PDB file of C-alpha atoms in Angstrom:
ATOM      1  CA  UNK A   3     199.658 203.934 103.695  1.00 38.00           C
ATOM      2  CA  UNK A   4     195.967 204.706 103.510  1.00 41.00           C
ATOM      3  CA  UNK A   5     193.997 206.968 101.161  1.00 48.00           C
ATOM      4  CA  UNK A   6     191.197 209.375 102.053  1.00 47.00           C
ATOM      5  CA  UNK A   7     189.397 211.556  99.560  1.00 47.00           C
ATOM      6  CA  UNK A   8     188.966 215.193 100.654  1.00 46.00           C
ATOM      7  CA  UNK A   9     186.385 217.661  99.408  1.00 52.00           C
ATOM      8  CA  UNK A  10     186.490 218.239  95.689  1.00 60.00           C
ATOM      9  CA  UNK A  11     189.397 220.511  94.786  1.00 65.00           C
ATOM     10  CA  UNK A  12     189.027 223.433  92.421  1.00 85.00           C
ATOM     11  CA  UNK A  13     190.424 222.923  88.948  1.00 92.00           C
ATOM     12  CA  UNK A  14     192.137 226.313  89.126  1.00 92.00           C
ATOM     13  CA  UNK A  15     193.977 225.250  92.289  1.00 94.00           C
ATOM     14  CA  UNK A  16     195.203 222.017  90.690  1.00 95.00           C
ATOM     15  CA  UNK A  17     196.387 223.858  87.576  1.00 95.00           C
ATOM     16  CA  UNK A  18     198.179 226.580  89.560  1.00 95.00           C
ATOM     17  CA  UNK A  19     199.871 223.928  91.688  1.00 95.00           C
ATOM     18  CA  UNK A  20     201.008 221.996  88.597  1.00 96.00           C
ATOM     19  CA  UNK A  21     202.463 225.110  86.988  1.00 95.00           C
ATOM     20  CA  UNK A  22     204.178 225.957  90.274  1.00 97.00           C
ATOM     21  CA  UNK A  23     206.006 222.601  90.348  1.00 97.00           C
ATOM     22  CA  UNK A  24     206.846 222.898  86.667  1.00 96.00           C
ATOM     23  CA  UNK A  25     208.196 226.432  87.033  1.00 94.00           C
ATOM     24  CA  UNK A  26     210.314 225.447  90.049  1.00 96.00           C
ATOM     25  CA  UNK A  27     212.010 222.641  88.114  1.00 96.00           C
ATOM     26  CA  UNK A  28     212.694 224.139  84.676  1.00 94.00           C
ATOM     27  CA  UNK A  29     216.329 223.037  84.714  1.00 95.00           C
ATOM     28  CA  UNK A  30     215.310 219.435  85.398  1.00 96.00           C
ATOM     29  CA  UNK A  31     212.577 219.667  82.761  1.00 94.00           C
ATOM     30  CA  UNK A  32     215.252 220.614  80.232  1.00 94.00           C
ATOM     31  CA  UNK A  33     217.615 217.833  81.333  1.00 96.00           C
ATOM     32  CA  UNK A  34     214.789 215.303  81.120  1.00 96.00           C
ATOM     33  CA  UNK A  35     213.797 216.377  77.613  1.00 93.00           C
ATOM     34  CA  UNK A  36     217.362 216.413  76.296  1.00 94.00           C
ATOM     35  CA  UNK A  37     218.063 212.906  77.647  1.00 96.00           C
ATOM     36  CA  UNK A  38     214.703 211.527  76.529  1.00 95.00           C
ATOM     37  CA  UNK A  39     214.619 212.999  73.030  1.00 93.00           C
ATOM     38  CA  UNK A  40     218.329 212.475  72.349  1.00 95.00           C
ATOM     39  CA  UNK A  41     218.206 208.784  73.253  1.00 96.00           C
ATOM     40  CA  UNK A  42     214.924 208.163  71.449  1.00 96.00           C
ATOM     41  CA  UNK A  43     216.108 210.016  68.332  1.00 95.00           C
ATOM     42  CA  UNK A  44     219.402 208.119  68.320  1.00 96.00           C
ATOM     43  CA  UNK A  45     217.645 204.753  68.452  1.00 96.00           C
ATOM     44  CA  UNK A  46     215.101 205.890  65.860  1.00 95.00           C
ATOM     45  CA  UNK A  47     217.779 206.997  63.404  1.00 94.00           C
ATOM     46  CA  UNK A  48     219.918 203.912  64.016  1.00 95.00           C
ATOM     47  CA  UNK A  49     217.186 201.348  63.383  1.00 93.00           C
ATOM     48  CA  UNK A  50     215.607 203.402  60.610  1.00 92.00           C
ATOM     49  CA  UNK A  51     218.958 203.621  58.817  1.00 92.00           C
ATOM     50  CA  UNK A  52     219.832 199.984  59.426  1.00 92.00           C
ATOM     51  CA  UNK A  53     216.594 198.654  57.957  1.00 91.00           C
ATOM     52  CA  UNK A  54     215.884 201.493  55.509  1.00 90.00           C
ATOM     53  CA  UNK A  55     212.476 202.164  57.034  1.00 88.00           C
ATOM     54  CA  UNK A  56     212.198 205.860  56.221  1.00 88.00           C
ATOM     55  CA  UNK A  57     213.388 205.301  52.660  1.00 88.00           C
ATOM     56  CA  UNK A  58     210.721 202.658  52.160  1.00 86.00           C
ATOM     57  CA  UNK A  59     207.962 204.820  53.636  1.00 85.00           C
ATOM     58  CA  UNK A  60     209.022 207.887  51.657  1.00 84.00           C
ATOM     59  CA  UNK A  61     209.274 205.775  48.519  1.00 83.00           C
ATOM     60  CA  UNK A  62     205.731 204.510  48.958  1.00 74.00           C
ATOM     61  CA  UNK A  63     204.516 208.064  49.569  1.00 81.00           C
ATOM     62  CA  UNK A  64     206.366 209.347  46.504  1.00 79.00           C
ATOM     63  CA  UNK A  65     204.778 206.699  44.280  1.00 74.00           C
ATOM     64  CA  UNK A  66     201.349 207.597  45.620  1.00 69.00           C
ATOM     65  CA  UNK A  67     201.897 211.320  44.989  1.00 77.00           C
ATOM     66  CA  UNK A  68     202.837 210.590  41.381  1.00 75.00           C
ATOM     67  CA  UNK A  69     199.808 208.419  40.689  1.00 77.00           C
ATOM     68  CA  UNK A  70     197.284 210.288  42.813  1.00 68.00           C
ATOM     69  CA  UNK A  71     194.030 208.924  44.283  1.00 73.00           C
ATOM     70  CA  UNK A  72     194.015 206.071  41.760  1.00 66.00           C
ATOM     71  CA  UNK A  73     197.045 204.619  43.507  1.00 67.00           C
ATOM     72  CA  UNK A  74     195.551 204.633  47.004  1.00 76.00           C
ATOM     73  CA  UNK A  75     195.029 200.880  47.101  1.00 80.00           C
ATOM     74  CA  UNK A  76     198.588 200.250  45.943  1.00 81.00           C
ATOM     75  CA  UNK A  77     199.868 202.698  48.575  1.00 75.00           C
ATOM     76  CA  UNK A  78     197.974 200.872  51.331  1.00 83.00           C
ATOM     77  CA  UNK A  79     199.385 197.548  50.171  1.00 83.00           C
ATOM     78  CA  UNK A  80     202.923 198.964  50.097  1.00 81.00           C
ATOM     79  CA  UNK A  81     202.580 200.335  53.643  1.00 84.00           C
ATOM     80  CA  UNK A  82     201.149 197.029  54.871  1.00 87.00           C
ATOM     81  CA  UNK A  83     204.037 195.132  53.290  1.00 88.00           C
ATOM     82  CA  UNK A  84     206.549 197.439  54.977  1.00 86.00           C
ATOM     83  CA  UNK A  85     204.893 197.089  58.380  1.00 89.00           C
ATOM     84  CA  UNK A  86     204.885 193.295  58.329  1.00 90.00           C
ATOM     85  CA  UNK A  87     208.493 193.073  57.200  1.00 91.00           C
ATOM     86  CA  UNK A  88     211.110 191.759  59.629  1.00 92.00           C
ATOM     87  CA  UNK A  89     213.048 195.022  59.361  1.00 92.00           C
ATOM     88  CA  UNK A  90     210.069 197.109  60.453  1.00 92.00           C
ATOM     89  CA  UNK A  91     209.293 194.729  63.317  1.00 94.00           C
ATOM     90  CA  UNK A  92     212.860 195.072  64.591  1.00 94.00           C
ATOM     91  CA  UNK A  93     212.608 198.850  64.155  1.00 94.00           C
ATOM     92  CA  UNK A  94     209.353 198.923  66.132  1.00 94.00           C
ATOM     93  CA  UNK A  95     210.705 196.682  68.905  1.00 95.00           C
ATOM     94  CA  UNK A  96     213.763 198.913  69.180  1.00 96.00           C
ATOM     95  CA  UNK A  97     211.579 201.980  69.714  1.00 96.00           C
ATOM     96  CA  UNK A  98     209.331 200.237  72.230  1.00 96.00           C
ATOM     97  CA  UNK A  99     212.366 198.967  74.125  1.00 97.00           C
ATOM     98  CA  UNK A 100     213.674 202.523  74.286  1.00 97.00           C
ATOM     99  CA  UNK A 101     210.340 203.790  75.641  1.00 97.00           C
ATOM    100  CA  UNK A 102     210.411 201.064  78.297  1.00 97.00           C
ATOM    101  CA  UNK A 103     213.946 202.027  79.307  1.00 97.00           C
ATOM    102  CA  UNK A 104     213.098 205.741  79.467  1.00 97.00           C
ATOM    103  CA  UNK A 105     209.804 205.462  81.357  1.00 97.00           C
ATOM    104  CA  UNK A 106     211.334 205.328  84.892  1.00 97.00           C
ATOM    105  CA  UNK A 107     212.881 208.722  84.170  1.00 97.00           C
ATOM    106  CA  UNK A 108     209.412 210.204  84.757  1.00 96.00           C
ATOM    107  CA  UNK A 109     209.356 208.899  88.327  1.00 97.00           C
ATOM    108  CA  UNK A 110     212.262 211.142  89.242  1.00 97.00           C
ATOM    109  CA  UNK A 111     209.985 214.159  89.040  1.00 97.00           C
ATOM    110  CA  UNK A 112     207.737 212.732  91.739  1.00 98.00           C
ATOM    111  CA  UNK A 113     210.722 212.587  94.080  1.00 97.00           C
ATOM    112  CA  UNK A 114     211.754 216.114  93.084  1.00 98.00           C
ATOM    113  CA  UNK A 115     208.243 217.519  93.652  1.00 98.00           C
ATOM    114  CA  UNK A 116     207.995 215.783  97.026  1.00 97.00           C
ATOM    115  CA  UNK A 117     211.344 217.258  98.045  1.00 97.00           C
ATOM    116  CA  UNK A 118     210.053 220.699  97.106  1.00 97.00           C
ATOM    117  CA  UNK A 119     207.042 220.113  99.370  1.00 97.00           C
ATOM    118  CA  UNK A 120     209.341 219.065 102.194  1.00 96.00           C
ATOM    119  CA  UNK A 121     211.690 222.006 101.483  1.00 96.00           C
ATOM    120  CA  UNK A 122     214.603 219.642 100.961  1.00 96.00           C
ATOM    121  CA  UNK A 123     217.491 220.212  98.600  1.00 96.00           C
ATOM    122  CA  UNK A 124     216.890 218.848  95.127  1.00 96.00           C
ATOM    123  CA  UNK A 125     219.803 217.170  93.350  1.00 96.00           C
ATOM    124  CA  UNK A 126     220.257 216.050  89.758  1.00 96.00           C
ATOM    125  CA  UNK A 127     220.427 212.418  90.874  1.00 96.00           C
ATOM    126  CA  UNK A 128     216.822 212.726  92.105  1.00 97.00           C
ATOM    127  CA  UNK A 129     215.769 212.756  88.468  1.00 97.00           C
ATOM    128  CA  UNK A 130     217.008 209.155  88.224  1.00 97.00           C
ATOM    129  CA  UNK A 131     215.135 207.856  91.287  1.00 97.00           C
ATOM    130  CA  UNK A 132     213.152 205.511  89.055  1.00 97.00           C
ATOM    131  CA  UNK A 133     216.360 203.598  88.295  1.00 97.00           C
ATOM    132  CA  UNK A 134     217.452 203.031  91.904  1.00 95.00           C
ATOM    133  CA  UNK A 135     217.684 199.395  92.987  1.00 91.00           C
ATOM    134  CA  UNK A 136     214.682 197.382  91.869  1.00 93.00           C
ATOM    135  CA  UNK A 137     212.734 200.502  90.906  1.00 95.00           C
ATOM    136  CA  UNK A 138     213.684 200.192  87.258  1.00 96.00           C
ATOM    137  CA  UNK A 139     212.273 196.674  86.971  1.00 96.00           C
ATOM    138  CA  UNK A 140     209.038 197.636  88.786  1.00 96.00           C
ATOM    139  CA  UNK A 141     208.303 200.644  86.614  1.00 97.00           C
ATOM    140  CA  UNK A 142     209.584 199.099  83.390  1.00 97.00           C
ATOM    141  CA  UNK A 143     207.308 196.110  84.013  1.00 97.00           C
ATOM    142  CA  UNK A 144     204.385 198.428  84.662  1.00 98.00           C
ATOM    143  CA  UNK A 145     205.029 200.348  81.451  1.00 97.00           C
ATOM    144  CA  UNK A 146     205.231 197.111  79.439  1.00 97.00           C
ATOM    145  CA  UNK A 147     201.855 196.081  80.891  1.00 97.00           C
ATOM    146  CA  UNK A 148     200.429 199.557  80.245  1.00 97.00           C
ATOM    147  CA  UNK A 149     201.766 199.792  76.695  1.00 96.00           C
ATOM    148  CA  UNK A 150     200.680 196.267  75.773  1.00 95.00           C
ATOM    149  CA  UNK A 151     197.052 197.026  76.572  1.00 95.00           C
ATOM    150  CA  UNK A 152     197.284 200.507  75.062  1.00 95.00           C
ATOM    151  CA  UNK A 153     198.598 199.106  71.763  1.00 93.00           C
ATOM    152  CA  UNK A 154     195.667 196.679  71.575  1.00 93.00           C
ATOM    153  CA  UNK A 155     193.044 199.428  71.905  1.00 93.00           C
ATOM    154  CA  UNK A 156     195.001 202.128  70.066  1.00 89.00           C
ATOM    155  CA  UNK A 157     192.888 201.766  66.914  1.00 85.00           C
ATOM    156  CA  UNK A 158     189.769 202.939  68.750  1.00 88.00           C
ATOM    157  CA  UNK A 159     189.005 206.572  69.502  1.00 82.00           C
ATOM    158  CA  UNK A 160     187.741 206.540  73.087  1.00 89.00           C
ATOM    159  CA  UNK A 161     189.337 203.503  74.754  1.00 93.00           C
ATOM    160  CA  UNK A 162     192.929 204.859  74.743  1.00 91.00           C
ATOM    161  CA  UNK A 163     191.724 208.012  76.522  1.00 90.00           C
ATOM    162  CA  UNK A 164     189.858 205.927  79.085  1.00 92.00           C
ATOM    163  CA  UNK A 165     192.909 203.708  79.624  1.00 95.00           C
ATOM    164  CA  UNK A 166     195.115 206.751  80.233  1.00 94.00           C
ATOM    165  CA  UNK A 167     192.660 208.178  82.764  1.00 94.00           C
ATOM    166  CA  UNK A 168     192.168 204.955  84.731  1.00 95.00           C
ATOM    167  CA  UNK A 169     195.944 204.489  85.046  1.00 97.00           C
ATOM    168  CA  UNK A 170     196.855 208.123  85.668  1.00 96.00           C
ATOM    169  CA  UNK A 171     197.778 207.628  89.328  1.00 97.00           C
ATOM    170  CA  UNK A 172     199.181 204.109  89.224  1.00 98.00           C
ATOM    171  CA  UNK A 173     202.816 205.244  88.988  1.00 97.00           C
ATOM    172  CA  UNK A 174     202.673 207.726  91.912  1.00 97.00           C
ATOM    173  CA  UNK A 175     200.703 205.209  93.986  1.00 97.00           C
ATOM    174  CA  UNK A 176     203.429 202.639  93.330  1.00 97.00           C
ATOM    175  CA  UNK A 177     206.143 205.205  94.054  1.00 97.00           C
ATOM    176  CA  UNK A 178     204.770 206.820  97.220  1.00 96.00           C
ATOM    177  CA  UNK A 179     202.593 204.087  98.711  1.00 95.00           C
ATOM    178  CA  UNK A 180     204.190 200.917  97.343  1.00 94.00           C
ATOM    179  CA  UNK A 181     200.934 199.772  95.759  1.00 96.00           C
ATOM    180  CA  UNK A 182     200.841 197.000  93.188  1.00 96.00           C
ATOM    181  CA  UNK A 183     199.702 197.718  89.643  1.00 96.00           C
ATOM    182  CA  UNK A 184     196.210 196.361  90.214  1.00 96.00           C
ATOM    183  CA  UNK A 185     195.822 198.053  93.604  1.00 97.00           C
ATOM    184  CA  UNK A 186     196.794 201.296  91.910  1.00 96.00           C
ATOM    185  CA  UNK A 187     194.245 200.806  89.135  1.00 97.00           C
ATOM    186  CA  UNK A 188     191.505 200.082  91.676  1.00 97.00           C
ATOM    187  CA  UNK A 189     192.291 203.251  93.653  1.00 96.00           C
ATOM    188  CA  UNK A 190     192.615 205.215  90.427  1.00 97.00           C
ATOM    189  CA  UNK A 191     189.146 204.053  89.366  1.00 96.00           C
ATOM    190  CA  UNK A 192     187.629 205.198  92.659  1.00 95.00           C
ATOM    191  CA  UNK A 193     189.263 208.605  92.302  1.00 95.00           C
ATOM    192  CA  UNK A 194     188.149 208.893  88.678  1.00 95.00           C
ATOM    193  CA  UNK A 195     184.511 208.301  89.607  1.00 93.00           C
ATOM    194  CA  UNK A 196     184.661 211.045  92.249  1.00 92.00           C
ATOM    195  CA  UNK A 197     186.777 213.604  90.395  1.00 93.00           C
ATOM    196  CA  UNK A 198     186.012 212.840  86.749  1.00 94.00           C
ATOM    197  CA  UNK A 199     185.606 216.440  85.555  1.00 93.00           C
ATOM    198  CA  UNK A 200     188.701 217.657  87.381  1.00 93.00           C
ATOM    199  CA  UNK A 201     190.828 214.807  86.055  1.00 94.00           C
ATOM    200  CA  UNK A 202     189.472 215.149  82.500  1.00 93.00           C
ATOM    201  CA  UNK A 203     190.054 218.902  82.296  1.00 94.00           C
ATOM    202  CA  UNK A 204     193.540 218.682  83.811  1.00 93.00           C
ATOM    203  CA  UNK A 205     194.459 215.808  81.488  1.00 92.00           C
ATOM    204  CA  UNK A 206     193.425 217.834  78.445  1.00 92.00           C
ATOM    205  CA  UNK A 207     195.383 220.872  79.643  1.00 93.00           C
ATOM    206  CA  UNK A 208     198.459 218.731  80.360  1.00 91.00           C
ATOM    207  CA  UNK A 209     198.418 217.092  76.914  1.00 87.00           C
ATOM    208  CA  UNK A 210     197.943 220.415  75.116  1.00 88.00           C
ATOM    209  CA  UNK A 211     200.654 222.197  77.106  1.00 87.00           C
ATOM    210  CA  UNK A 212     203.016 219.227  76.811  1.00 79.00           C
ATOM    211  CA  UNK A 213     203.176 219.492  73.034  1.00 78.00           C
ATOM    212  CA  UNK A 214     202.300 223.126  72.384  1.00 78.00           C
ATOM    213  CA  UNK A 215     205.878 224.161  73.094  1.00 72.00           C
ATOM    214  CA  UNK A 216     207.091 222.328  70.002  1.00 70.00           C
ATOM    215  CA  UNK A 217     204.317 223.716  67.822  1.00 69.00           C
ATOM    216  CA  UNK A 218     204.647 227.350  68.867  1.00 68.00           C
ATOM    217  CA  UNK A 219     207.994 227.857  70.566  1.00 59.00           C
ATOM    218  CA  UNK A 220     209.967 225.025  68.916  1.00 59.00           C
ATOM    219  CA  UNK A 221     212.926 224.695  71.294  1.00 65.00           C
ATOM    220  CA  UNK A 222     210.563 225.675  74.117  1.00 65.00           C
ATOM    221  CA  UNK A 223     209.080 222.232  73.761  1.00 72.00           C
ATOM    222  CA  UNK A 224     212.064 220.931  75.731  1.00 78.00           C
ATOM    223  CA  UNK A 225     210.549 222.699  78.731  1.00 80.00           C
ATOM    224  CA  UNK A 226     206.887 221.801  78.157  1.00 86.00           C
ATOM    225  CA  UNK A 227     207.448 218.156  77.159  1.00 87.00           C
ATOM    226  CA  UNK A 228     207.705 216.786  80.770  1.00 90.00           C
ATOM    227  CA  UNK A 229     204.874 219.017  82.110  1.00 93.00           C
ATOM    228  CA  UNK A 230     202.607 215.960  82.239  1.00 93.00           C
ATOM    229  CA  UNK A 231     204.398 214.743  85.381  1.00 96.00           C
ATOM    230  CA  UNK A 232     203.729 217.990  87.250  1.00 96.00           C
ATOM    231  CA  UNK A 233     200.016 217.729  86.467  1.00 96.00           C
ATOM    232  CA  UNK A 234     199.842 214.106  87.607  1.00 97.00           C
ATOM    233  CA  UNK A 235     201.599 214.963  90.870  1.00 97.00           C
ATOM    234  CA  UNK A 236     199.344 217.966  91.462  1.00 96.00           C
ATOM    235  CA  UNK A 237     196.239 215.832  90.954  1.00 96.00           C
ATOM    236  CA  UNK A 238     197.642 212.992  93.064  1.00 97.00           C
ATOM    237  CA  UNK A 239     198.611 215.280  95.916  1.00 94.00           C
ATOM    238  CA  UNK A 240     195.204 216.979  95.903  1.00 93.00           C
ATOM    239  CA  UNK A 241     193.057 213.852  95.620  1.00 92.00           C
ATOM    240  CA  UNK A 242     194.991 211.360  97.755  1.00 92.00           C
ATOM    241  CA  UNK A 243     195.870 211.954 101.387  1.00 78.00           C
ATOM    242  CA  UNK A 244     198.652 209.710 102.614  1.00 75.00           C
ATOM    243  CA  UNK A 245     198.470 208.425 106.168  1.00 66.00           C
ATOM    244  CA  UNK A 246     200.853 206.118 108.008  1.00 52.00           C
TER     245      UNK A 246
END
């Protein structure tokens, strides 16, 4: 496949297209959220209960609330001690492993959106396209690479945002055009330089809409949580032209 960059698209067109794909797949959005949040919550509760993580964190917070600002240094030391404990490390690895396992679930939406474009019938199994054959290992490996670098720069304010933006299209480029991780990043960087404002605005809208459902509509968050994938596909489809 080969990529060409068309004239700059309007932000309103990209947003309308993203909401179109999202609205057409509400049932699959719900299924995705239920699977994702149920599995993640189960693992969280299991490891938290097994190693007493929440009890330790709440205990440290309770002690701090009793003492007040004078106990801030003690509170920091307690939190640090919890975080370097073997129990917390196992808890953290369990959560990261769950995120790695769940990441390919996002790729299913790209197949669903493409089927909508082609006017083909969408099936529930399309949601699990990221787990077909070797797909799981490709996308799980990519997420491990992505998360490893993200965790290193997570303490900074700007670098995580930059990292998200320069890897925004790597997954769809791998999925639709069989690009490698580094080929995808290179193409993503070229697109980012040409469509920076469009990508930035759409990224902000996607993040806000993704989580606003939980803050305002509570259960509605099950529908807005996977919206990010619709925005990525809308941007990808508008910016990249695939040619045989």
